[in-house]
Amino acid sequence: MTKLIAIINVIAWAGFWAFGYIALTSNNLTANQLTVAALLAFAGLVMGVLAYMKLVRASEASGYAKRSNQLDAEARNRAQEQWGK
């Protein structure tokens, strides 16, 4: 499953860069073509970010990557109670 998400990630970022480049640099586009290119670039950006975040979570869960330094609920509540004292 992670290989499929990695492939989606690569395709999404490629679409973002390709259509973003077209939307920014083309001089001969109609308004509709420019809108479609911008929407496809935005869709590539959103899908790329979501796929990347899913890959990060999967790699942390599998032990391949080190977990982030986020506090669990108890430690966060303790810190909130002590904050400002």
PDB file of C-alpha atoms in Angstrom, residues 19-64:
ATOM      1  CA  PHE A  19       0.617  22.460 -14.614  1.00  0.00           C
ATOM      2  CA  GLY A  20       1.860  25.199 -12.311  1.00  0.00           C
ATOM      3  CA  TYR A  21       4.616  25.979 -14.781  1.00  0.00           C
ATOM      4  CA  ILE A  22       2.128  26.013 -17.643  1.00  0.00           C
ATOM      5  CA  ALA A  23      -0.250  28.291 -15.714  1.00  0.00           C
ATOM      6  CA  LEU A  24       2.498  30.741 -14.787  1.00  0.00           C
ATOM      7  CA  THR A  25       4.552  30.939 -17.951  1.00  0.00           C
ATOM      8  CA  SER A  26       2.207  30.426 -20.909  1.00  0.00           C
ATOM      9  CA  ASN A  27       1.254  33.545 -22.812  1.00  0.00           C
ATOM     10  CA  ASN A  28      -1.196  32.080 -25.311  1.00  0.00           C
ATOM     11  CA  LEU A  29      -3.729  30.465 -22.950  1.00  0.00           C
ATOM     12  CA  THR A  30      -7.378  31.381 -22.893  1.00  0.00           C
ATOM     13  CA  ALA A  31      -9.004  32.140 -19.553  1.00  0.00           C
ATOM     14  CA  ASN A  32     -10.573  28.658 -19.450  1.00  0.00           C
ATOM     15  CA  GLN A  33      -7.263  26.939 -20.189  1.00  0.00           C
ATOM     16  CA  LEU A  34      -5.507  28.994 -17.546  1.00  0.00           C
ATOM     17  CA  THR A  35      -8.194  28.131 -15.000  1.00  0.00           C
ATOM     18  CA  VAL A  36      -7.927  24.416 -15.791  1.00  0.00           C
ATOM     19  CA  ALA A  37      -4.131  24.497 -15.510  1.00  0.00           C
ATOM     20  CA  ALA A  38      -4.335  26.334 -12.181  1.00  0.00           C
ATOM     21  CA  LEU A  39      -6.946  23.904 -10.830  1.00  0.00           C
ATOM     22  CA  LEU A  40      -4.874  20.901 -11.894  1.00  0.00           C
ATOM     23  CA  ALA A  41      -1.799  22.422 -10.255  1.00  0.00           C
ATOM     24  CA  PHE A  42      -3.765  23.006  -7.052  1.00  0.00           C
ATOM     25  CA  ALA A  43      -5.102  19.436  -7.137  1.00  0.00           C
ATOM     26  CA  GLY A  44      -1.533  18.164  -7.544  1.00  0.00           C
ATOM     27  CA  LEU A  45      -0.425  20.274  -4.580  1.00  0.00           C
ATOM     28  CA  VAL A  46      -3.203  18.997  -2.322  1.00  0.00           C
ATOM     29  CA  MET A  47      -2.759  15.360  -3.341  1.00  0.00           C
ATOM     30  CA  GLY A  48       1.022  15.624  -3.007  1.00  0.00           C
ATOM     31  CA  VAL A  49       0.832  17.030   0.507  1.00  0.00           C
ATOM     32  CA  LEU A  50      -1.772  14.475   1.618  1.00  0.00           C
ATOM     33  CA  ALA A  51       0.172  11.563   0.142  1.00  0.00           C
ATOM     34  CA  TYR A  52       3.399  12.813   1.716  1.00  0.00           C
ATOM     35  CA  MET A  53       1.782  13.092   5.142  1.00  0.00           C
ATOM     36  CA  LYS A  54       0.342   9.600   4.800  1.00  0.00           C
ATOM     37  CA  LEU A  55       3.799   8.271   3.875  1.00  0.00           C
ATOM     38  CA  VAL A  56       5.337   9.985   6.909  1.00  0.00           C
ATOM     39  CA  ARG A  57       2.747   8.469   9.228  1.00  0.00           C
ATOM     40  CA  ALA A  58       3.197   5.021   7.694  1.00  0.00           C
ATOM     41  CA  SER A  59       6.975   5.193   8.032  1.00  0.00           C
ATOM     42  CA  GLU A  60       6.695   6.275  11.685  1.00  0.00           C
ATOM     43  CA  ALA A  61       4.218   3.480  12.420  1.00  0.00           C
ATOM     44  CA  SER A  62       6.420   0.842  10.796  1.00  0.00           C
ATOM     45  CA  GLY A  63       9.518   1.957  12.699  1.00  0.00           C
ATOM     46  CA  TYR A  64      11.372   2.988   9.551  1.00  0.00           C
TER      47      TYR A  64
END
